[in-house]
Amino acid sequence: MLNVHLKVESRKRRHLRVRKTVYGTSQRPRLVVFRSNLHIYAQIVDDTQGKTLISASTLDKECKQNIKRGNNNKAAEVVGQLIAKRAQAKNIKTVVFDRGGYLFHGRVKALADAARQGGLLF
């Protein structure tokens, strides 16, 4: 149990280090990724107003239709496509990517690549 706690604390420290430089504005909001053991979540946040503009996750009805499990690369791709589609609908084209302290690998990379293919620039 102690080992899991250390991993979470290390990720949070890395995330705070990344957040010192990654900041979302109205013109270029921040795309945030959060991974849990069962699901993956993405939000587009305007840090100047402190508001979440768009969110998508494997818990959304649109995603649940296309996936069996929420913790694999396929699910991350679906969430990335969904967040890009919702961003295009709100006329958001460019974002700053916040990997949330996770390595840019696996599910995080799959989500980012799918969002890029969906039309987001970062």
mmCIF file with all atom_site columns, N, CA, C and O in Angstrom, residues 63-82:
data_model
loop_
_atom_site.group_PDB
_atom_site.id
_atom_site.type_symbol
_atom_site.label_atom_id
_atom_site.label_alt_id
_atom_site.label_comp_id
_atom_site.label_asym_id
_atom_site.label_entity_id
_atom_site.label_seq_id
_atom_site.pdbx_PDB_ins_code
_atom_site.Cartn_x
_atom_site.Cartn_y
_atom_site.Cartn_z
_atom_site.occupancy
_atom_site.B_iso_or_equiv
_atom_site.pdbx_formal_charge
_atom_site.auth_seq_id
_atom_site.auth_comp_id
_atom_site.auth_asym_id
_atom_site.auth_atom_id
_atom_site.pdbx_PDB_model_num
ATOM 1  N N  . CYS A 1 63 ? -19.028 7.805  -25.431 1.00 0.00 ? 63 CYS A N  1
ATOM 2  C CA . CYS A 1 63 ? -17.852 6.935  -25.364 1.00 0.00 ? 63 CYS A CA 1
ATOM 3  C C  . CYS A 1 63 ? -18.231 5.500  -25.020 1.00 0.00 ? 63 CYS A C  1
ATOM 4  O O  . CYS A 1 63 ? -17.656 4.558  -25.563 1.00 0.00 ? 63 CYS A O  1
ATOM 5  N N  . LYS A 1 64 ? -19.167 5.345  -24.109 1.00 0.00 ? 64 LYS A N  1
ATOM 6  C CA . LYS A 1 64 ? -19.531 4.004  -23.648 1.00 0.00 ? 64 LYS A CA 1
ATOM 7  C C  . LYS A 1 64 ? -20.062 3.123  -24.775 1.00 0.00 ? 64 LYS A C  1
ATOM 8  O O  . LYS A 1 64 ? -19.932 1.914  -24.731 1.00 0.00 ? 64 LYS A O  1
ATOM 9  N N  . GLN A 1 65 ? -20.652 3.753  -25.793 1.00 0.00 ? 65 GLN A N  1
ATOM 10 C CA . GLN A 1 65 ? -21.182 2.982  -26.916 1.00 0.00 ? 65 GLN A CA 1
ATOM 11 C C  . GLN A 1 65 ? -20.067 2.343  -27.740 1.00 0.00 ? 65 GLN A C  1
ATOM 12 O O  . GLN A 1 65 ? -20.268 1.286  -28.335 1.00 0.00 ? 65 GLN A O  1
ATOM 13 N N  . ASN A 1 66 ? -18.895 2.979  -27.761 1.00 0.00 ? 66 ASN A N  1
ATOM 14 C CA . ASN A 1 66 ? -17.807 2.539  -28.635 1.00 0.00 ? 66 ASN A CA 1
ATOM 15 C C  . ASN A 1 66 ? -16.747 1.691  -27.959 1.00 0.00 ? 66 ASN A C  1
ATOM 16 O O  . ASN A 1 66 ? -15.863 1.171  -28.625 1.00 0.00 ? 66 ASN A O  1
ATOM 17 N N  . ILE A 1 67 ? -16.789 1.573  -26.630 1.00 0.00 ? 67 ILE A N  1
ATOM 18 C CA . ILE A 1 67 ? -15.726 0.868  -25.924 1.00 0.00 ? 67 ILE A CA 1
ATOM 19 C C  . ILE A 1 67 ? -16.304 -0.150 -24.954 1.00 0.00 ? 67 ILE A C  1
ATOM 20 O O  . ILE A 1 67 ? -17.430 -0.027 -24.497 1.00 0.00 ? 67 ILE A O  1
ATOM 21 N N  . LYS A 1 68 ? -15.501 -1.166 -24.652 1.00 0.00 ? 68 LYS A N  1
ATOM 22 C CA . LYS A 1 68 ? -15.883 -2.143 -23.630 1.00 0.00 ? 68 LYS A CA 1
ATOM 23 C C  . LYS A 1 68 ? -15.327 -1.738 -22.281 1.00 0.00 ? 68 LYS A C  1
ATOM 24 O O  . LYS A 1 68 ? -16.019 -1.774 -21.278 1.00 0.00 ? 68 LYS A O  1
ATOM 25 N N  . ARG A 1 69 ? -14.036 -1.355 -22.257 1.00 0.00 ? 69 ARG A N  1
ATOM 26 C CA . ARG A 1 69 ? -13.364 -0.977 -21.018 1.00 0.00 ? 69 ARG A CA 1
ATOM 27 C C  . ARG A 1 69 ? -12.848 0.446  -21.160 1.00 0.00 ? 69 ARG A C  1
ATOM 28 O O  . ARG A 1 69 ? -12.511 0.884  -22.255 1.00 0.00 ? 69 ARG A O  1
ATOM 29 N N  . GLY A 1 70 ? -12.711 1.129  -20.044 1.00 0.00 ? 70 GLY A N  1
ATOM 30 C CA . GLY A 1 70 ? -12.290 2.518  -20.083 1.00 0.00 ? 70 GLY A CA 1
ATOM 31 C C  . GLY A 1 70 ? -10.826 2.732  -19.786 1.00 0.00 ? 70 GLY A C  1
ATOM 32 O O  . GLY A 1 70 ? -10.394 3.866  -19.637 1.00 0.00 ? 70 GLY A O  1
ATOM 33 N N  . ASN A 1 71 ? -10.038 1.666  -19.694 1.00 0.00 ? 71 ASN A N  1
ATOM 34 C CA . ASN A 1 71 ? -8.641  1.841  -19.282 1.00 0.00 ? 71 ASN A CA 1
ATOM 35 C C  . ASN A 1 71 ? -7.645  1.287  -20.287 1.00 0.00 ? 71 ASN A C  1
ATOM 36 O O  . ASN A 1 71 ? -6.633  0.739  -19.915 1.00 0.00 ? 71 ASN A O  1
ATOM 37 N N  . ASN A 1 72 ? -7.933  1.448  -21.583 1.00 0.00 ? 72 ASN A N  1
ATOM 38 C CA . ASN A 1 72 ? -6.979  0.994  -22.585 1.00 0.00 ? 72 ASN A CA 1
ATOM 39 C C  . ASN A 1 72 ? -6.772  2.084  -23.641 1.00 0.00 ? 72 ASN A C  1
ATOM 40 O O  . ASN A 1 72 ? -7.410  3.138  -23.604 1.00 0.00 ? 72 ASN A O  1
ATOM 41 N N  . ASN A 1 73 ? -5.881  1.827  -24.587 1.00 0.00 ? 73 ASN A N  1
ATOM 42 C CA . ASN A 1 73 ? -5.553  2.824  -25.602 1.00 0.00 ? 73 ASN A CA 1
ATOM 43 C C  . ASN A 1 73 ? -6.732  3.148  -26.503 1.00 0.00 ? 73 ASN A C  1
ATOM 44 O O  . ASN A 1 73 ? -6.909  4.290  -26.913 1.00 0.00 ? 73 ASN A O  1
ATOM 45 N N  . LYS A 1 74 ? -7.553  2.161  -26.816 1.00 0.00 ? 74 LYS A N  1
ATOM 46 C CA . LYS A 1 74 ? -8.732  2.399  -27.663 1.00 0.00 ? 74 LYS A CA 1
ATOM 47 C C  . LYS A 1 74 ? -9.669  3.394  -26.992 1.00 0.00 ? 74 LYS A C  1
ATOM 48 O O  . LYS A 1 74 ? -10.191 4.310  -27.633 1.00 0.00 ? 74 LYS A O  1
ATOM 49 N N  . ALA A 1 75 ? -9.888  3.235  -25.700 1.00 0.00 ? 75 ALA A N  1
ATOM 50 C CA . ALA A 1 75 ? -10.754 4.147  -24.956 1.00 0.00 ? 75 ALA A CA 1
ATOM 51 C C  . ALA A 1 75 ? -10.155 5.558  -24.938 1.00 0.00 ? 75 ALA A C  1
ATOM 52 O O  . ALA A 1 75 ? -10.876 6.548  -25.081 1.00 0.00 ? 75 ALA A O  1
ATOM 53 N N  . ALA A 1 76 ? -8.844  5.652  -24.785 1.00 0.00 ? 76 ALA A N  1
ATOM 54 C CA . ALA A 1 76 ? -8.186  6.960  -24.783 1.00 0.00 ? 76 ALA A CA 1
ATOM 55 C C  . ALA A 1 76 ? -8.330  7.645  -26.143 1.00 0.00 ? 76 ALA A C  1
ATOM 56 O O  . ALA A 1 76 ? -8.536  8.865  -26.206 1.00 0.00 ? 76 ALA A O  1
ATOM 57 N N  . GLU A 1 77 ? -8.244  6.879  -27.223 1.00 0.00 ? 77 GLU A N  1
ATOM 58 C CA . GLU A 1 77 ? -8.440  7.443  -28.560 1.00 0.00 ? 77 GLU A CA 1
ATOM 59 C C  . GLU A 1 77 ? -9.854  7.984  -28.728 1.00 0.00 ? 77 GLU A C  1
ATOM 60 O O  . GLU A 1 77 ? -10.054 9.060  -29.292 1.00 0.00 ? 77 GLU A O  1
ATOM 61 N N  . VAL A 1 78 ? -10.836 7.254  -28.240 1.00 0.00 ? 78 VAL A N  1
ATOM 62 C CA . VAL A 1 78 ? -12.231 7.693  -28.344 1.00 0.00 ? 78 VAL A CA 1
ATOM 63 C C  . VAL A 1 78 ? -12.429 8.997  -27.567 1.00 0.00 ? 78 VAL A C  1
ATOM 64 O O  . VAL A 1 78 ? -13.090 9.920  -28.049 1.00 0.00 ? 78 VAL A O  1
ATOM 65 N N  . VAL A 1 79 ? -11.846 9.098  -26.374 1.00 0.00 ? 79 VAL A N  1
ATOM 66 C CA . VAL A 1 79 ? -11.956 10.314 -25.575 1.00 0.00 ? 79 VAL A CA 1
ATOM 67 C C  . VAL A 1 79 ? -11.250 11.477 -26.283 1.00 0.00 ? 79 VAL A C  1
ATOM 68 O O  . VAL A 1 79 ? -11.766 12.596 -26.304 1.00 0.00 ? 79 VAL A O  1
ATOM 69 N N  . GLY A 1 80 ? -10.099 11.227 -26.880 1.00 0.00 ? 80 GLY A N  1
ATOM 70 C CA . GLY A 1 80 ? -9.385  12.267 -27.614 1.00 0.00 ? 80 GLY A CA 1
ATOM 71 C C  . GLY A 1 80 ? -10.181 12.788 -28.796 1.00 0.00 ? 80 GLY A C  1
ATOM 72 O O  . GLY A 1 80 ? -10.242 14.006 -29.039 1.00 0.00 ? 80 GLY A O  1
ATOM 73 N N  . GLN A 1 81 ? -10.818 11.888 -29.537 1.00 0.00 ? 81 GLN A N  1
ATOM 74 C CA . GLN A 1 81 ? -11.656 12.306 -30.663 1.00 0.00 ? 81 GLN A CA 1
ATOM 75 C C  . GLN A 1 81 ? -12.864 13.099 -30.180 1.00 0.00 ? 81 GLN A C  1
ATOM 76 O O  . GLN A 1 81 ? -13.250 14.100 -30.785 1.00 0.00 ? 81 GLN A O  1
ATOM 77 N N  . LEU A 1 82 ? -13.447 12.664 -29.068 1.00 0.00 ? 82 LEU A N  1
ATOM 78 C CA . LEU A 1 82 ? -14.628 13.341 -28.534 1.00 0.00 ? 82 LEU A CA 1
ATOM 79 C C  . LEU A 1 82 ? -14.292 14.740 -28.034 1.00 0.00 ? 82 LEU A C  1
ATOM 80 O O  . LEU A 1 82 ? -15.030 15.695 -28.303 1.00 0.00 ? 82 LEU A O  1
#
